[in-house]
Coordinates of C-alpha atoms in Angstrom, one line a residue:
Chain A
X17 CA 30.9 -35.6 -106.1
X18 CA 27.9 -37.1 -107.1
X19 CA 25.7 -40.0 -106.2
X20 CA 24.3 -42.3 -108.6
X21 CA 21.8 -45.2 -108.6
X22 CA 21.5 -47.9 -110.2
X23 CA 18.3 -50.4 -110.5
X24 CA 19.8 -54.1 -111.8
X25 CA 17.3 -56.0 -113.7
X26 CA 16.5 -58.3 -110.2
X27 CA 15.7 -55.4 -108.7
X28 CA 18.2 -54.3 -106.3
X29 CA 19.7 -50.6 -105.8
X30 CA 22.9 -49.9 -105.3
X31 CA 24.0 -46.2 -104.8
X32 CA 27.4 -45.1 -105.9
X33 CA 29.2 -42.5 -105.3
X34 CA 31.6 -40.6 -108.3
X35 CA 33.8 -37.6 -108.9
X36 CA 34.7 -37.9 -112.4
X37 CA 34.9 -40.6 -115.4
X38 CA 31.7 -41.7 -117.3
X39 CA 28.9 -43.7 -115.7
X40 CA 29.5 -46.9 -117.0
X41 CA 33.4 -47.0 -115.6
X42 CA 31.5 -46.4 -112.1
X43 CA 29.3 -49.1 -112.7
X44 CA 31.7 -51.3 -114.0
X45 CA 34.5 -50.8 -111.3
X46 CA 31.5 -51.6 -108.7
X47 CA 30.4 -54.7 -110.4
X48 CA 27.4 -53.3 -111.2
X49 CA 25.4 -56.8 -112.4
X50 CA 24.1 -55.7 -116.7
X51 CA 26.7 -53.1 -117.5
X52 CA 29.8 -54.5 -118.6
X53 CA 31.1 -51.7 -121.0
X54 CA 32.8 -54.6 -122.9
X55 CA 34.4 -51.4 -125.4
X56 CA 36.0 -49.7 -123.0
X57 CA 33.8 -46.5 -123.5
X58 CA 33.6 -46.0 -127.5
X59 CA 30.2 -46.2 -127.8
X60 CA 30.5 -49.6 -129.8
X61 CA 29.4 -52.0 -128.0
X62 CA 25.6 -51.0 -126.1
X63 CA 26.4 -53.3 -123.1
X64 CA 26.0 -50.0 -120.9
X65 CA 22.8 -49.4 -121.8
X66 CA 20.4 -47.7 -118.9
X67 CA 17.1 -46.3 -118.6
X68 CA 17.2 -42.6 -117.0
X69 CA 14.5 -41.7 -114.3
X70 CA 11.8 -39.7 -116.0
X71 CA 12.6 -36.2 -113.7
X72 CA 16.4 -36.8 -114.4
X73 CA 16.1 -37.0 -117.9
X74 CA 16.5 -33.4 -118.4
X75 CA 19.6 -33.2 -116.1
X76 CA 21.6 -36.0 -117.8
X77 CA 20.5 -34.8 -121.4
X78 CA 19.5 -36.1 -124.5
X79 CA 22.3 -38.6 -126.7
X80 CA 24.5 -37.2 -129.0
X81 CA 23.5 -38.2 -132.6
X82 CA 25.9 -41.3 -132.8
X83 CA 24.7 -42.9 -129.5
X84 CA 20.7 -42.1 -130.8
X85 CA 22.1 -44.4 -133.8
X86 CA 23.3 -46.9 -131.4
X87 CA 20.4 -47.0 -129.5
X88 CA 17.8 -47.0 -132.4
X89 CA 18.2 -51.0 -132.9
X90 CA 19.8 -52.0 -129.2
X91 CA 16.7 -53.9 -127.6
X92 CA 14.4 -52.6 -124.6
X93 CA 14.9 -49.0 -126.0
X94 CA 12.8 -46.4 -124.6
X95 CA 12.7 -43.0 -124.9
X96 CA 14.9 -42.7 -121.7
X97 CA 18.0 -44.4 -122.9
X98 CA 21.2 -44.1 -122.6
X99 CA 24.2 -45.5 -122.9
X100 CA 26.2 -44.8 -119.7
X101 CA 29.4 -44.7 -121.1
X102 CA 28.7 -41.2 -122.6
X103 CA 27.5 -39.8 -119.2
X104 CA 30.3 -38.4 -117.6
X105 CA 29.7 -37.6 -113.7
X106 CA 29.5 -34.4 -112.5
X107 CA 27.8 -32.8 -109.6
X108 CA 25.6 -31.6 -111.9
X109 CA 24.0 -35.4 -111.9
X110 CA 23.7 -35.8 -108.3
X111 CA 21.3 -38.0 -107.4
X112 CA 19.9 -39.5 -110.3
X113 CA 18.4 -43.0 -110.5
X114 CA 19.4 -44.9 -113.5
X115 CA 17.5 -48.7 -114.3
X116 CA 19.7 -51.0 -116.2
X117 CA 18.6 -52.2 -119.3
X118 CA 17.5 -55.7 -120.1
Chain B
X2 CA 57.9 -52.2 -148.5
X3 CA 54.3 -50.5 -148.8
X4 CA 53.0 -48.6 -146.0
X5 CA 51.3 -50.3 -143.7
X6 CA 48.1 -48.9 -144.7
X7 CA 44.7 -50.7 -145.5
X8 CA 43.0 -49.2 -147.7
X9 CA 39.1 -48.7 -148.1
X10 CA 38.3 -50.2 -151.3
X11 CA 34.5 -49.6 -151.0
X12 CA 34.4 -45.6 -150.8
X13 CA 32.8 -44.9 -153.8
X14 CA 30.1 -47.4 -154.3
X15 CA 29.3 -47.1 -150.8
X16 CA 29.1 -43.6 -151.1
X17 CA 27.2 -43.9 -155.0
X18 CA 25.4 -47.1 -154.7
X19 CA 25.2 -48.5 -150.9
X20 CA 26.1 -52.2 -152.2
X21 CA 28.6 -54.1 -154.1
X22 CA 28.2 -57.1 -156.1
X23 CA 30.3 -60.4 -155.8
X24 CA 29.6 -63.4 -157.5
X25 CA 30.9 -66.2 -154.7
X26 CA 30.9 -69.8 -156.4
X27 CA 28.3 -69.2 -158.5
X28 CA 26.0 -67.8 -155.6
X29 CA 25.5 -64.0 -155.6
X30 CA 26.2 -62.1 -152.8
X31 CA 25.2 -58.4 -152.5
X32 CA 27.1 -56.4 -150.3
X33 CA 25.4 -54.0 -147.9
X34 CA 28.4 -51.3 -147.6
X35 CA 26.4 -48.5 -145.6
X36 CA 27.2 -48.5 -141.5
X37 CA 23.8 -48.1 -141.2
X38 CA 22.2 -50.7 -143.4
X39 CA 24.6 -53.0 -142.2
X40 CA 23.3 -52.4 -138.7
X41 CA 19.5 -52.8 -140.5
X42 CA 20.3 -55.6 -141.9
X43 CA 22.5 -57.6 -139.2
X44 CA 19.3 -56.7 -137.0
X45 CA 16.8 -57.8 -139.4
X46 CA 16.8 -61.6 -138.5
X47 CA 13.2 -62.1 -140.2
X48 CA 14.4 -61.2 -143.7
X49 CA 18.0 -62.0 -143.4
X50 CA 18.6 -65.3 -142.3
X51 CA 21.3 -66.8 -140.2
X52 CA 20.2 -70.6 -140.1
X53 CA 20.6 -71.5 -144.0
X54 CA 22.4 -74.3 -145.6
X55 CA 25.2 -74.7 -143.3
X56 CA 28.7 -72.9 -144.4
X57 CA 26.1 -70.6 -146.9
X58 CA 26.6 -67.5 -144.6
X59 CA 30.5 -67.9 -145.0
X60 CA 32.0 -65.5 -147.5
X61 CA 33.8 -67.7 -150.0
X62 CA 31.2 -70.1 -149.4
X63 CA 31.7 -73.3 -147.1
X64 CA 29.1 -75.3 -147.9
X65 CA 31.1 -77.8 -150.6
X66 CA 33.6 -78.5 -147.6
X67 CA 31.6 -78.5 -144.3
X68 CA 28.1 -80.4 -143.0
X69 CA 28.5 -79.2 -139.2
X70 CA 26.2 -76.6 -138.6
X71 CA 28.3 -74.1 -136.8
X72 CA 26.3 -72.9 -133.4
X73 CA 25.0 -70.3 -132.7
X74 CA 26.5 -68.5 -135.7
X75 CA 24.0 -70.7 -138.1
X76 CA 21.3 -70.5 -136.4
X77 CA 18.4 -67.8 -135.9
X78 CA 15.9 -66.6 -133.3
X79 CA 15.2 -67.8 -130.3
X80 CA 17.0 -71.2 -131.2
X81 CA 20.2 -69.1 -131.7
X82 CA 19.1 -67.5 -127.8
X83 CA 18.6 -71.2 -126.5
X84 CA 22.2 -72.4 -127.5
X85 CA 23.9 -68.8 -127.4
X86 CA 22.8 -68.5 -123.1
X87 CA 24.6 -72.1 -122.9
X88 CA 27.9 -70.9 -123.9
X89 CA 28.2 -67.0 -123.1
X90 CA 29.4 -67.0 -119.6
X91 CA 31.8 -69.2 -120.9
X92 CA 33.0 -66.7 -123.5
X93 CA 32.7 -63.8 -121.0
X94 CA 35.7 -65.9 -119.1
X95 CA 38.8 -63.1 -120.2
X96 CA 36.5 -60.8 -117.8
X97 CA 37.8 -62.1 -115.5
X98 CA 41.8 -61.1 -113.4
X99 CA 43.1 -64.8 -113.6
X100 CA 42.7 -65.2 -116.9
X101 CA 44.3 -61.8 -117.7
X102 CA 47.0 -62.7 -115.6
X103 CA 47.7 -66.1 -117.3
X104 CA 47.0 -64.6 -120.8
X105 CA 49.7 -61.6 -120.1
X106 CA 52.5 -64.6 -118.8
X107 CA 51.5 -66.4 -122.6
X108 CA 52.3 -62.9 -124.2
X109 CA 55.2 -61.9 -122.5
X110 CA 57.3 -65.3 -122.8
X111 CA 56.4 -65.2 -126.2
X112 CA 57.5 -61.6 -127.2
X113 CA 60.9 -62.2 -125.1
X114 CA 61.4 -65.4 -127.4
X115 CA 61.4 -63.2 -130.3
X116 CA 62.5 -59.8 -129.5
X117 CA 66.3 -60.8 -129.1
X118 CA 65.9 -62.2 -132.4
X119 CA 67.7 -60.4 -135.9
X120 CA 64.7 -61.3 -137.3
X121 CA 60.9 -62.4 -137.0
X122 CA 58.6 -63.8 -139.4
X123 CA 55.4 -62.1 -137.3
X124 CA 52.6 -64.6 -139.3
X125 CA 53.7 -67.9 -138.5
X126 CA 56.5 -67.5 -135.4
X127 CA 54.4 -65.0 -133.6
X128 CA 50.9 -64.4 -134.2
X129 CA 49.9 -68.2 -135.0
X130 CA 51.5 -69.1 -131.7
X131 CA 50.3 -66.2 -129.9
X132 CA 46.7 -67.0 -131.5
X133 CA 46.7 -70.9 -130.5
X134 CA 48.6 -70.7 -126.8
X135 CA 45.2 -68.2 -126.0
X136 CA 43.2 -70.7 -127.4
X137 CA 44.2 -73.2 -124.8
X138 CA 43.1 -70.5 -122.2
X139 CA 39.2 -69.9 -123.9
X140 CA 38.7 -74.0 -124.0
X141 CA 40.7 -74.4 -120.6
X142 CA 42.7 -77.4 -122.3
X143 CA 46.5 -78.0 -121.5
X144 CA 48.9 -75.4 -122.9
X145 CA 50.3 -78.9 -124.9
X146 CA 47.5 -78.7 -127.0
X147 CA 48.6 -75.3 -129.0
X148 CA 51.5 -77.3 -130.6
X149 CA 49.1 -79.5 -132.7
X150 CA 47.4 -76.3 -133.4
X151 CA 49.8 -74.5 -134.3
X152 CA 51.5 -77.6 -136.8
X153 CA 47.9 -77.4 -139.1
X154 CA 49.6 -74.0 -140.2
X155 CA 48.1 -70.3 -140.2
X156 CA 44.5 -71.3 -141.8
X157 CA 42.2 -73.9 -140.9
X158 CA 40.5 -73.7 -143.7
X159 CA 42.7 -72.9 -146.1
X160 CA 45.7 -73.9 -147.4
X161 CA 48.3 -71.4 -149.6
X162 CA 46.9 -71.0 -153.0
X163 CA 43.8 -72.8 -152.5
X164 CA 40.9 -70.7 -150.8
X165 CA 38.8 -73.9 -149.7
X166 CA 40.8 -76.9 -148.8
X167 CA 38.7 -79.9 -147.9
X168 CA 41.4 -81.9 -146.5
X169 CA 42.2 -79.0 -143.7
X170 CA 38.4 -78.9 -142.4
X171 CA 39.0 -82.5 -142.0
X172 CA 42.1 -82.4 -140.0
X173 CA 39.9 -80.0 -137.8
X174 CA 36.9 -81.7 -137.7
X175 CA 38.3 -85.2 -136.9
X176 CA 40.6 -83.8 -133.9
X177 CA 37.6 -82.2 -132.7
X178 CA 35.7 -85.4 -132.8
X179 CA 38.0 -87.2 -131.0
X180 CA 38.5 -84.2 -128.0
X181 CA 34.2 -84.7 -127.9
X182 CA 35.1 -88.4 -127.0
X183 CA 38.4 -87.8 -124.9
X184 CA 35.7 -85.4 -122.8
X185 CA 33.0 -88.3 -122.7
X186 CA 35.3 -90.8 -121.1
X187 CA 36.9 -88.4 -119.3
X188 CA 35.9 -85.5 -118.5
X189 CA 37.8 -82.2 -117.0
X190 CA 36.9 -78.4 -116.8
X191 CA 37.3 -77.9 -120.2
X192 CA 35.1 -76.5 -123.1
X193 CA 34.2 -79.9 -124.5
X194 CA 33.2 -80.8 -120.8
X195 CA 30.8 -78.1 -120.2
X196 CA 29.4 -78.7 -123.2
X197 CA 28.6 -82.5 -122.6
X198 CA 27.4 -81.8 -119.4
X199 CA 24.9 -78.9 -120.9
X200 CA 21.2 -79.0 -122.3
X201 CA 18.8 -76.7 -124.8
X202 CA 15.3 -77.2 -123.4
X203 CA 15.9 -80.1 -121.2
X204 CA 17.9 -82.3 -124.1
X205 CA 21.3 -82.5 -123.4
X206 CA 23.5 -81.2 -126.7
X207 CA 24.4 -83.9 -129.2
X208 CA 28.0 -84.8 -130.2
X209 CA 27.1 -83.0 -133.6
X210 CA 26.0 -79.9 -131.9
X211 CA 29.2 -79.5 -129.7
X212 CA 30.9 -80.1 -132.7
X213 CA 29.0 -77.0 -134.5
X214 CA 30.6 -75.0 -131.4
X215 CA 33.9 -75.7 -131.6
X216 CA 34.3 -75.8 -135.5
X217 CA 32.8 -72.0 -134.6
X218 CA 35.4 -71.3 -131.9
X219 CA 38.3 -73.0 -133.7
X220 CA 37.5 -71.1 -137.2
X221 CA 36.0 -67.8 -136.2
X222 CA 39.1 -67.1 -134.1
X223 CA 42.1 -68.2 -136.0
X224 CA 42.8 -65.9 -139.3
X225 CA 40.9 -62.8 -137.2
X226 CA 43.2 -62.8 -134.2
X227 CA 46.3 -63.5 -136.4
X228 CA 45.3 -60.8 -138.7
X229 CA 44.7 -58.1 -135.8
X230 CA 47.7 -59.4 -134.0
X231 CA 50.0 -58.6 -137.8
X232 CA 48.5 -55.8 -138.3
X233 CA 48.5 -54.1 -134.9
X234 CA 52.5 -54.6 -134.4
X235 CA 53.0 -53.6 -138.5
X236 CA 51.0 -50.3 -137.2
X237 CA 53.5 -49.6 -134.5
X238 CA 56.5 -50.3 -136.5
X239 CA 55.5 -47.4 -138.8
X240 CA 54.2 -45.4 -135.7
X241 CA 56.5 -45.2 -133.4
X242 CA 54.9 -42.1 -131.8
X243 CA 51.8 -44.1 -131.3
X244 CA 54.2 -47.0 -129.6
X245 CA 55.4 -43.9 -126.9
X246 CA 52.0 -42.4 -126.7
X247 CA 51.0 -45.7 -125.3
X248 CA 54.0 -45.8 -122.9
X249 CA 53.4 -42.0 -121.6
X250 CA 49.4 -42.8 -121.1
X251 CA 48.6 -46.4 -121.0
X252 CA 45.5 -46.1 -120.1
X253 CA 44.3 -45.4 -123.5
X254 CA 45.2 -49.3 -124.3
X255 CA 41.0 -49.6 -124.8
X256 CA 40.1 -46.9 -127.3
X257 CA 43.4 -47.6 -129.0
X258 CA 42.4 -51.4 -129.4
X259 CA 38.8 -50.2 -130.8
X260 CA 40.0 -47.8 -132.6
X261 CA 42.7 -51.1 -134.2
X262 CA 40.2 -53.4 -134.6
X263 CA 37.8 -50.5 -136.5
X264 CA 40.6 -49.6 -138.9
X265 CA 41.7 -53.2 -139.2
X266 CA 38.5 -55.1 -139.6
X267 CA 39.8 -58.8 -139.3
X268 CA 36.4 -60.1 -140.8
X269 CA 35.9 -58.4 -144.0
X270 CA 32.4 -59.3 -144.0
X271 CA 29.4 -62.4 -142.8
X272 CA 26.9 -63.3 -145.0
X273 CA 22.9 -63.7 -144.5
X274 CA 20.5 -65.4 -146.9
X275 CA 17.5 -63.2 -148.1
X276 CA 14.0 -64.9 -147.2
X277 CA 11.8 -62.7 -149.4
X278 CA 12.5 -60.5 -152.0
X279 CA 13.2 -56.9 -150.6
X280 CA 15.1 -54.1 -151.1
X281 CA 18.6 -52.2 -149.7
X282 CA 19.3 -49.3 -150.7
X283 CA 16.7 -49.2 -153.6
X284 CA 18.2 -52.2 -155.0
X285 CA 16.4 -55.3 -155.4
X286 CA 17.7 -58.1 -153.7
X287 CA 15.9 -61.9 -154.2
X288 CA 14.8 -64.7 -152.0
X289 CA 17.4 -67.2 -151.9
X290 CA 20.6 -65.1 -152.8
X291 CA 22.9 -63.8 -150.3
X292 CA 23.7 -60.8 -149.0
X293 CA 26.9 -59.6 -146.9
X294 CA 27.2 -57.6 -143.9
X295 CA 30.4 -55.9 -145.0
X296 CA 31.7 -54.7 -141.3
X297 CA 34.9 -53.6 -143.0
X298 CA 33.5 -50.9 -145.0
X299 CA 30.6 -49.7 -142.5
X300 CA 33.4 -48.9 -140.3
X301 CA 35.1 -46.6 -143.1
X302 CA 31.6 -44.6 -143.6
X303 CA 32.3 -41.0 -143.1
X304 CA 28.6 -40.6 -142.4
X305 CA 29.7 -41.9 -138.5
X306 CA 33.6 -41.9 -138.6
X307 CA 35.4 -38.1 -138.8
X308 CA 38.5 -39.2 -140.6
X309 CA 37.9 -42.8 -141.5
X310 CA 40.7 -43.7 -142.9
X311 CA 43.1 -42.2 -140.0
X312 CA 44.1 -44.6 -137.5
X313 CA 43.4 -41.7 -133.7
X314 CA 44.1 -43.9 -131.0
X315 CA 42.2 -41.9 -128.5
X316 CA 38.9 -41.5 -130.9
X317 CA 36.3 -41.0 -128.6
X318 CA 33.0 -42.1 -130.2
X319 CA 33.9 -45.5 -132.3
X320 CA 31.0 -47.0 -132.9
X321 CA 33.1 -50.1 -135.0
X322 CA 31.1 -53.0 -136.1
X323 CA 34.4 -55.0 -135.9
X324 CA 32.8 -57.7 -134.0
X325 CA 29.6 -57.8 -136.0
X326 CA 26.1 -56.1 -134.6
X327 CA 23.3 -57.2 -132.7
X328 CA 22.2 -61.0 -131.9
X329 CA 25.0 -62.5 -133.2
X330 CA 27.7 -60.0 -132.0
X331 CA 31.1 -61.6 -131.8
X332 CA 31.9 -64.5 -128.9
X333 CA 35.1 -64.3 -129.2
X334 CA 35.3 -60.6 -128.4
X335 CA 36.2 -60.2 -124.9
X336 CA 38.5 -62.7 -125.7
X337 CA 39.7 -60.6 -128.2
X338 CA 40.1 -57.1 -126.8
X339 CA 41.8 -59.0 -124.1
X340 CA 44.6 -60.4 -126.6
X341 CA 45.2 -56.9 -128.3
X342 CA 45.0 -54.8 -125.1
X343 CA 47.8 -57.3 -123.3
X344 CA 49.7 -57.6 -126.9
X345 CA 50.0 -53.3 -127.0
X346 CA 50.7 -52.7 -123.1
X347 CA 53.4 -55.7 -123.4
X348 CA 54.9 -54.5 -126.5
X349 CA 54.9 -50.7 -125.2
X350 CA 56.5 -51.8 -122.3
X351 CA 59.1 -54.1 -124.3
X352 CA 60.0 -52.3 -127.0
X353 CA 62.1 -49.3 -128.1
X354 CA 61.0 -49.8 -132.0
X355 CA 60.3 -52.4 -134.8
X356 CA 61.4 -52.3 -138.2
X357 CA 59.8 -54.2 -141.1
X358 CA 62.0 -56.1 -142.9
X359 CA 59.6 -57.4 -146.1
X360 CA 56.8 -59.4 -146.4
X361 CA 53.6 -60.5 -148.4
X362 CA 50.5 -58.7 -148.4
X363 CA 47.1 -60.6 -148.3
X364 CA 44.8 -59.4 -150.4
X365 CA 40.7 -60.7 -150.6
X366 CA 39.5 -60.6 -154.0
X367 CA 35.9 -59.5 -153.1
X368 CA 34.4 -59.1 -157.3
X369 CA 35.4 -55.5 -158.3
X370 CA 37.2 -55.4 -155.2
X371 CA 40.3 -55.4 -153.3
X372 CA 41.3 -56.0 -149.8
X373 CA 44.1 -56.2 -147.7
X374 CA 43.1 -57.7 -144.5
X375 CA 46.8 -58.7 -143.2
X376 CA 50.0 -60.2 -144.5
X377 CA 50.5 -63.9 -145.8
X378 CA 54.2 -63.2 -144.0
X379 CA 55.9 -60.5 -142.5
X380 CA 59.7 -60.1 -141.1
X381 CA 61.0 -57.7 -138.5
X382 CA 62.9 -57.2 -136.4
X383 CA 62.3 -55.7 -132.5
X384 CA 65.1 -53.5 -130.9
X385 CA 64.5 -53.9 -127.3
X386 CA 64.4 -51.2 -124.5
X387 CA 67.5 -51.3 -122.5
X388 CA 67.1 -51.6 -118.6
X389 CA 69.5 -48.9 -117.5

């Protein structure tokens, strides 16, 4: 089990909770307003695109080479993106606070 | 009958050179073959430009058989953001459970019409009704409508034997004229409707620019979906191991679809017009010539895809540019994915097997290139599951 938050663009939080699955299906199941995962997970599509909180950054991890080429020309990239689809929950993840991308 | 395979006829200069060279109606196109220049490129608004002569961007060329500027396709940052925001919540309808519902009853009727059938001819008797009867669901029009639709034949465009056929555009282009004016006088909750009753920047939209969004939504949609929808079922007839994988675990429906619409590519490739003379891939490329964002062989470049040319339904990372890249990413597409994903569950819950009769291949004759993107006609025939 682990609880996840999520920061929508007009500034409301909204705290999940997940056992298993990827980030984005969360999100997306919960209507979470700016991720619509329109690819089903494939990491095709960058409409799951979040910023990780700074101290989480290390817990979630860095992207896997193909995402990072994803990511390099999807817009508002920072150095704390990610695209939530290739998060997968795990308690390991509890508590972080994710910002969703414009 | 061939396989049902579509080969990647840009391996080796994408892999030697980056590019290919095609010489369109006397304008030269050079074609970016590299996922990740195609990316570059598509991103590079600046020095690639969307908003040229209108029907320039097309690959064969439009511009000796259409005026309408086609919006937002032809247009570039932030106009292309102005009209793009008027229309995407629209597009972003198939979202929603109603419309999946409606578009799975379209899809169902329509496979039991043909699966008792000794044969089918998938092109025209299938996917071209399939194609327009979803059409009536994206512009919210009566069902009714998909007959005239589906009598101007399998291309809009073009007509067999000739790649640009004037006459067709016009068939389009005056039925879409008089739709604007059907809307004026009376309006519903259709496409055309929203469209009247919408403004860029405080103007409402002219007759001329509603126009440019429906020639879009009409053209960009028709030979793509048909395509995908050919292809797809031709797939499973020679996979029938794939057709039970999706019966035993039907939740992979999504990454099969991507994983379709990769290996497919319906849209061979979109053109941009160079602004300045630049560069890809250390070759030179001049102001004023075209170059094309060839999606179909990015999504064959082993530099991102293990396996590029194996069709693995459940392939985890897929980043396809099926649907184009950035900005100007597909419209249709959730519209789409929606089609396929019903189209596979409905068939894998339909049918035992499919056997391909014969048919006609339809190759693109890209320069020094050849590509099949789909059949011109294709019979077989379905053999039901039995209720026991």
């Amino acid at each position: 089990m682990a609880k996840i938050t999520f920061i929508t663009n007009d500034g409301e939080k909204t705290t999940l909770e997940g056992t298993s699955g990827s980030v984005m299906s969360l999100a997306v199941e919960n209507g979470i307003s700016g991720i619509d995962g329109d690819c089903g997970g494939v990491c095709s599509c960058a409409t799951c695109h979040v910023h990780v909180a700074e101290e989480d950054m290390e817990r979630v991890g860095e992207a896997s080479e193909i995402e990072a080429v994803m990511l390099e020309l999807a817009d508002d990239v920072t150095e704390f993106s990610r695209l939530s689809c290739q998060i997968e929950i795990s308690e390991g993840i509890d508590g972080i606070v994710l910002t969703v991308a414009e | 009958m061939k396989k049902n395979l579509i080969e990647d006829p840009f391996e080796k200069e994408r892999e030697e050179k980056g590019i290919g060279e095609m010489n369109d109606q006397n304008d030269q196109v050079t074609m970016v073959l590299r996922h990740r220049d195609v990316r570059k490129c598509a991103h590079n608004w600046k020095d690639y430009t969307s908003a040229a002569k209108p029907g320039r961007i097309v690959i064969p060329s439009e511009v000796n058989i259409r005026e309408t500027r086609q919006i937002p396709f032809e247009l570039d940052p932030p106009k292309h953001g102005q009209y793009r925001k008027v229309i995407e919540e629209w597009f972003r309808r198939p979202l929603k459970e109603d419309y999946q519902e409606k578009l799975k009853s379209q899809i169902e009727l329509l496979l039991d019409e043909v699966i008792d059938l000794e044969q089918v001819e998938l092109v025209h008797d299938f996917a071209l009704k399939l194609q327009s009867r979803a059409l009536t669901l994206l512009l919210n029009t009566p069902f009714e409508e998909s007959e005239t639709w589906i009598s101007w034949g399998t291309h809009v465009f073009r007509s067999e034997g000739e790649a640009l056929d004037g006459d067709k555009a016009n068939i389009l282009y005056d039925y879409i004229d008089k739709e604007i004016k059907r809307a004026e006088l009376n309006p519903t909750d259709d496409l055309y409707s929203m469209l009247l009753a919408s403004a860029v920047e405080g103007k409402k939209l002219t007759h001329e620019e509603i126009k440019g969004v429906l020639v879009l939504t009409f053209a960009g949609g028709r030979d793509t979906v048909i395509n995908a929808v050919t292809n797809t079922i031709a797939y499973f007839a020679e996979h029938p191991e794939s057709l039970t994988h999706i019966k035993e675990e039907p939740e992979i429906v999504g990454k099969a679809v991507e994983e379709l619409l990769r290996y497919f590519s319906p849209l061979t490739q979109i053109g941009r017009v160079v602004k300045t003379d630049s560069h890809i891939c250390e070759h030179a490329v001049k102001a004023d010539t075209r170059i094309g964002l060839c999606w179909a062989s990015a999504n064959r470049d082993a530099q991102v895809f293990e396996n590029p040319n194996e069709i693995d339904l459940t392939r985890k990372m897929n980043p396809h540019v099926a649907f184009g890249f950035g900005t100007h990413n597909c419209l249709g597409a959730s519209h789409a994915r929606q089609i396929l994903r019903i189209l596979v569950l409905a068939i894998a819950s339909k049918v035992e097997s499919i056997e391909v009769l014969d048919g006609e291949e339809n190759i693109e004759e890209l320069g020094v290139f050849r590509r099949k993107v789909g059949y011109h006609n294709l019979n077989v025939a379905f053999n039901k599951i039995e209720n026991k």
